[in-house]
């Protein structure tokens, strides 16, 4: 049996005396898209931050490729894992080209020379995300969907094997939601990327993810393929509200709705 790409065992996290995550055990394979779903306050974003090493768990073990996360240097970790928070940092005065170039920082460092390889990686990332016409545009002047593509381009330039995305579609209209998630899905399949993505919309998770992990009250309440999760009884246990499911009239995949 091959070594899982990411393994979490007994992960606990609390703020003061308030528990946020409790006993999280997960084994994730390389090259798949995992959707984290669940009600507000269920611990989705916190779990993603722990995987991204933005916060440390109170208890538990995390390993990447069979190696404990604590044994990875910051630079080595950044070369493997790219994280996009729910609220991305300000980019005042920064162009798309400059933002995407930041993705090469883990490879050359503060004083390192920006090499021909770095330039090629940045150019390739901009082309792959179809941002050639926006390279000299200020990121702050772009639409929400275009900005999300720019951040994804930065992650591609980083050449990481794992992308962690916290609600990348929350402020986007339907067209841009589909555009961003289609891009992520294509990139995962093309490059064998492991993607963990927090989503509010269970139907988006079912359409674009290979597996769904549901959290509630800081615990994993369900885990499986979209077909396994998209069942009325499971959805009601996850979200605490009556839901029905019907097959999509074109693609035949399950679609949920409120009763």
Tab-separated table of C-alpha atoms in Angstrom:
chain	number	residue	atom	x	y	z
A	1	UNK	CA	0.000	0.000	0.000
A	2	UNK	CA	1.382	3.410	-0.964
A	3	UNK	CA	2.113	6.068	1.646
A	4	UNK	CA	-0.755	8.578	1.899
A	5	UNK	CA	0.084	12.126	0.879
A	6	UNK	CA	-1.373	13.613	4.059
A	7	UNK	CA	-2.200	11.947	7.340
A	8	UNK	CA	-3.776	13.509	10.442
A	9	UNK	CA	-4.198	11.641	13.697
A	10	UNK	CA	-5.930	12.797	16.865
A	11	UNK	CA	-5.966	16.497	15.971
A	12	UNK	CA	-7.430	18.686	18.712
A	13	UNK	CA	-7.625	22.470	18.791
A	14	UNK	CA	-9.214	24.934	21.182
A	15	UNK	CA	-9.357	28.655	21.804
A	16	UNK	CA	-9.066	29.034	25.549
A	17	UNK	CA	-11.542	26.565	26.990
A	18	UNK	CA	-13.671	26.467	23.832
A	19	UNK	CA	-12.998	23.335	21.732
A	20	UNK	CA	-12.839	23.931	17.974
A	21	UNK	CA	-11.614	20.537	16.687
A	22	UNK	CA	-11.765	17.230	18.496
A	23	UNK	CA	-10.105	13.961	17.488
A	24	UNK	CA	-9.677	14.591	13.779
A	25	UNK	CA	-8.316	11.558	11.907
A	26	UNK	CA	-7.835	11.821	8.139
A	27	UNK	CA	-5.902	10.027	5.433
A	28	UNK	CA	-5.760	11.813	2.080
A	29	UNK	CA	-4.339	10.481	-1.174
A	30	UNK	CA	-2.243	12.387	-3.670
A	31	UNK	CA	-3.824	13.824	-6.796
A	32	UNK	CA	-7.399	14.107	-5.502
A	33	UNK	CA	-9.684	17.043	-4.693
A	34	UNK	CA	-11.205	16.989	-1.223
A	35	UNK	CA	-14.079	19.273	-0.290
A	36	UNK	CA	-14.476	20.338	3.341
A	37	UNK	CA	-18.131	21.103	4.049
A	38	UNK	CA	-20.300	21.723	7.095
A	39	UNK	CA	-22.212	24.429	8.951
A	40	UNK	CA	-20.623	27.729	9.953
A	41	UNK	CA	-18.418	27.269	13.005
A	42	UNK	CA	-17.864	23.560	12.376
A	43	UNK	CA	-14.073	23.932	12.211
A	44	UNK	CA	-13.431	23.797	8.465
A	45	UNK	CA	-11.183	26.857	8.187
A	46	UNK	CA	-9.349	25.982	11.395
A	47	UNK	CA	-8.579	22.502	10.094
A	48	UNK	CA	-7.242	23.974	6.856
A	49	UNK	CA	-5.041	26.415	8.819
A	50	UNK	CA	-3.622	23.536	10.847
A	51	UNK	CA	-2.791	21.599	7.685
A	52	UNK	CA	-1.187	24.775	6.287
A	53	UNK	CA	0.866	25.184	9.508
A	54	UNK	CA	-0.718	28.570	10.124
A	55	UNK	CA	-1.754	27.444	13.604
A	56	UNK	CA	-0.513	24.531	15.709
A	57	UNK	CA	-2.901	21.872	17.023
A	58	UNK	CA	-3.164	21.326	20.763
A	59	UNK	CA	-2.741	17.588	20.262
A	60	UNK	CA	-2.211	15.162	17.419
A	61	UNK	CA	0.156	14.323	14.588
A	62	UNK	CA	0.334	15.483	10.967
A	63	UNK	CA	2.558	13.950	8.313
A	64	UNK	CA	3.212	14.634	4.633
A	65	UNK	CA	4.562	11.771	2.541
A	66	UNK	CA	5.136	9.813	5.733
A	67	UNK	CA	7.288	12.574	7.259
A	68	UNK	CA	6.072	14.482	10.328
A	69	UNK	CA	5.041	18.050	9.491
A	70	UNK	CA	7.270	19.338	12.287
A	71	UNK	CA	10.300	17.823	10.526
A	72	UNK	CA	9.759	19.917	7.387
A	73	UNK	CA	11.651	23.203	7.252
A	74	UNK	CA	9.516	26.245	6.476
A	75	UNK	CA	11.006	26.575	3.001
A	76	UNK	CA	10.680	22.878	2.156
A	77	UNK	CA	7.080	22.921	3.362
A	78	UNK	CA	6.292	26.010	1.258
A	79	UNK	CA	7.690	24.260	-1.791
A	80	UNK	CA	5.177	21.456	-1.302
A	81	UNK	CA	2.072	23.172	0.096
A	82	UNK	CA	0.405	26.412	-1.048
A	83	UNK	CA	-2.308	28.051	1.062
A	84	UNK	CA	-4.892	30.650	0.045
A	85	UNK	CA	-6.808	32.036	3.052
A	86	UNK	CA	-10.441	33.064	2.940
A	87	UNK	CA	-9.412	36.713	3.136
A	88	UNK	CA	-6.342	37.223	0.980
A	89	UNK	CA	-3.791	39.894	1.990
A	90	UNK	CA	-3.982	43.371	0.511
A	91	UNK	CA	-2.213	43.825	-2.811
A	92	UNK	CA	-2.181	47.635	-2.981
A	93	UNK	CA	-0.021	48.817	-5.876
A	94	UNK	CA	0.863	45.263	-6.947
A	95	UNK	CA	0.411	44.005	-10.490
A	96	UNK	CA	-0.649	40.492	-11.421
A	97	UNK	CA	2.884	39.760	-12.614
A	98	UNK	CA	4.338	40.881	-9.281
A	99	UNK	CA	1.816	38.837	-7.297
A	100	UNK	CA	2.448	35.677	-9.303
A	101	UNK	CA	6.210	36.179	-8.955
A	102	UNK	CA	5.814	35.973	-5.168
A	103	UNK	CA	5.086	32.294	-5.667
A	104	UNK	CA	8.757	31.739	-6.437
A	105	UNK	CA	9.900	33.073	-3.049
A	106	UNK	CA	10.249	29.606	-1.424
A	107	UNK	CA	12.642	28.635	-4.201
A	108	UNK	CA	15.020	31.603	-4.241
A	109	UNK	CA	14.512	33.319	-0.864
A	110	UNK	CA	14.864	36.982	0.078
A	111	UNK	CA	18.372	37.458	-1.244
A	112	UNK	CA	18.241	34.825	-3.956
A	113	UNK	CA	18.478	35.674	-7.604
A	114	UNK	CA	15.334	35.505	-9.736
A	115	UNK	CA	16.467	32.989	-12.333
A	116	UNK	CA	15.370	32.117	-15.838
A	117	UNK	CA	13.561	29.110	-14.342
A	118	UNK	CA	11.665	31.418	-11.975
A	119	UNK	CA	10.648	33.680	-14.852
A	120	UNK	CA	9.502	30.704	-16.901
A	121	UNK	CA	7.421	29.324	-14.024
A	122	UNK	CA	5.725	32.704	-13.563
A	123	UNK	CA	5.036	33.051	-17.280
A	124	UNK	CA	3.651	29.523	-17.505
A	125	UNK	CA	1.365	30.119	-14.509
A	126	UNK	CA	-0.025	33.321	-16.031
A	127	UNK	CA	-0.640	31.600	-19.362
A	128	UNK	CA	-2.278	28.558	-17.751
A	129	UNK	CA	-4.703	30.748	-15.815
A	130	UNK	CA	-5.417	32.835	-18.941
A	131	UNK	CA	-4.202	36.082	-17.384
A	132	UNK	CA	-1.810	37.192	-20.136
A	133	UNK	CA	-3.879	40.319	-20.832
A	134	UNK	CA	-3.904	41.171	-17.116
A	135	UNK	CA	-0.192	40.770	-16.325
A	136	UNK	CA	0.374	44.527	-15.925
A	137	UNK	CA	-2.990	45.232	-14.293
A	138	UNK	CA	-3.210	46.144	-10.628
A	139	UNK	CA	-4.654	43.194	-8.730
A	140	UNK	CA	-6.860	45.546	-6.693
A	141	UNK	CA	-8.537	46.809	-9.880
A	142	UNK	CA	-9.682	43.363	-11.030
A	143	UNK	CA	-12.989	41.610	-10.503
A	144	UNK	CA	-13.311	38.984	-7.775
A	145	UNK	CA	-13.039	36.067	-10.193
A	146	UNK	CA	-9.987	37.555	-11.903
A	147	UNK	CA	-8.308	38.132	-8.534
A	148	UNK	CA	-8.899	34.528	-7.518
A	149	UNK	CA	-7.294	33.379	-10.759
A	150	UNK	CA	-4.288	35.588	-10.007
A	151	UNK	CA	-3.864	33.991	-6.579
A	152	UNK	CA	-4.173	30.534	-8.110
A	153	UNK	CA	-1.522	31.549	-10.660
A	154	UNK	CA	0.767	32.490	-7.770
A	155	UNK	CA	0.217	29.029	-6.266
A	156	UNK	CA	1.036	27.435	-9.606
A	157	UNK	CA	4.258	29.450	-9.856
A	158	UNK	CA	5.077	28.121	-6.402
A	159	UNK	CA	5.006	24.656	-8.007
A	160	UNK	CA	3.475	23.150	-4.875
A	161	UNK	CA	2.050	19.642	-4.904
A	162	UNK	CA	-0.837	20.529	-2.604
A	163	UNK	CA	-3.229	23.485	-2.772
A	164	UNK	CA	-5.231	24.541	0.281
A	165	UNK	CA	-8.114	26.865	-0.618
A	166	UNK	CA	-10.388	28.415	1.992
A	167	UNK	CA	-13.738	29.382	0.462
A	168	UNK	CA	-12.293	30.679	-2.825
A	169	UNK	CA	-15.771	31.144	-4.311
A	170	UNK	CA	-17.597	32.782	-1.379
A	171	UNK	CA	-17.677	36.292	-2.901
A	172	UNK	CA	-18.104	35.274	-6.536
A	173	UNK	CA	-21.122	35.127	-8.812
A	174	UNK	CA	-22.210	31.806	-10.308
A	175	UNK	CA	-20.189	32.169	-13.508
A	176	UNK	CA	-16.970	32.965	-11.655
A	177	UNK	CA	-17.596	30.177	-9.134
A	178	UNK	CA	-17.798	27.687	-11.981
A	179	UNK	CA	-14.779	29.220	-13.716
A	180	UNK	CA	-12.524	29.083	-10.636
A	181	UNK	CA	-13.538	25.575	-9.578
A	182	UNK	CA	-13.261	24.238	-13.141
A	183	UNK	CA	-9.735	25.640	-13.285
A	184	UNK	CA	-8.809	24.006	-9.978
A	185	UNK	CA	-10.253	20.686	-11.144
A	186	UNK	CA	-8.358	20.827	-14.440
A	187	UNK	CA	-5.086	21.690	-12.704
A	188	UNK	CA	-5.484	18.848	-10.227
A	189	UNK	CA	-6.010	16.350	-13.034
A	190	UNK	CA	-3.257	17.765	-15.262
A	191	UNK	CA	-0.554	18.000	-12.598
A	192	UNK	CA	-1.612	15.397	-10.060
A	193	UNK	CA	-2.176	18.086	-7.443
A	194	UNK	CA	-3.783	17.305	-4.123
A	195	UNK	CA	-6.401	19.964	-3.379
A	196	UNK	CA	-8.257	20.585	-0.126
A	197	UNK	CA	-10.959	23.183	-0.542
A	198	UNK	CA	-13.449	24.640	1.945
A	199	UNK	CA	-16.841	25.141	0.316
A	200	UNK	CA	-20.212	26.290	1.640
A	201	UNK	CA	-22.226	24.954	-1.283
A	202	UNK	CA	-22.552	21.158	-1.083
A	203	UNK	CA	-23.630	21.025	-4.735
A	204	UNK	CA	-20.379	22.684	-5.834
A	205	UNK	CA	-18.445	20.214	-3.690
A	206	UNK	CA	-20.321	17.297	-5.260
A	207	UNK	CA	-19.656	18.538	-8.779
A	208	UNK	CA	-15.969	19.444	-8.529
A	209	UNK	CA	-14.509	17.275	-5.735
A	210	UNK	CA	-13.450	13.634	-5.781
A	211	UNK	CA	-14.315	13.201	-2.101
A	212	UNK	CA	-16.235	15.166	0.522
A	213	UNK	CA	-15.361	15.493	4.206
A	214	UNK	CA	-18.123	16.866	6.430
A	215	UNK	CA	-17.471	18.525	9.783
A	216	UNK	CA	-19.854	19.512	12.528
A	217	UNK	CA	-19.078	20.674	16.065
A	218	UNK	CA	-15.376	20.104	15.409
A	219	UNK	CA	-15.707	16.459	14.441
A	220	UNK	CA	-15.815	14.577	11.137
A	221	UNK	CA	-19.406	13.436	10.714
A	222	UNK	CA	-19.210	11.972	7.209
A	223	UNK	CA	-16.573	11.159	4.611
A	224	UNK	CA	-16.916	9.624	1.162
A	225	UNK	CA	-17.500	10.139	-2.526
A	226	UNK	CA	-20.074	12.723	-3.644
A	227	UNK	CA	-22.545	9.911	-4.388
A	228	UNK	CA	-22.109	8.531	-0.867
A	229	UNK	CA	-22.522	11.928	0.805
A	230	UNK	CA	-25.342	13.279	-1.382
A	231	UNK	CA	-28.116	11.332	0.301
A	232	UNK	CA	-31.013	12.940	2.114
A	233	UNK	CA	-30.347	11.344	5.510
A	234	UNK	CA	-26.633	12.130	5.393
A	235	UNK	CA	-27.207	15.731	4.346
A	236	UNK	CA	-29.714	16.272	7.135
A	237	UNK	CA	-27.246	14.890	9.704
A	238	UNK	CA	-24.490	17.175	8.338
A	239	UNK	CA	-26.443	20.426	8.051
A	240	UNK	CA	-29.249	19.850	10.548
A	241	UNK	CA	-32.017	20.689	8.106
A	242	UNK	CA	-34.280	18.638	5.862
A	243	UNK	CA	-32.854	18.186	2.363
A	244	UNK	CA	-33.771	16.227	-0.726
A	245	UNK	CA	-31.681	14.942	-3.648
A	246	UNK	CA	-32.472	14.511	-7.337
A	247	UNK	CA	-30.315	13.531	-10.344
A	248	UNK	CA	-29.033	16.393	-12.482
A	249	UNK	CA	-31.083	16.415	-15.713
A	250	UNK	CA	-27.967	16.608	-17.914
A	251	UNK	CA	-25.035	15.074	-16.009
A	252	UNK	CA	-27.099	12.734	-13.790
A	253	UNK	CA	-24.987	13.584	-10.734
A	254	UNK	CA	-26.848	14.130	-7.424
A	255	UNK	CA	-28.107	17.648	-6.678
A	256	UNK	CA	-29.437	18.627	-3.264
A	257	UNK	CA	-32.194	21.070	-2.320
A	258	UNK	CA	-33.869	22.317	0.858
A	259	UNK	CA	-37.212	20.754	1.731
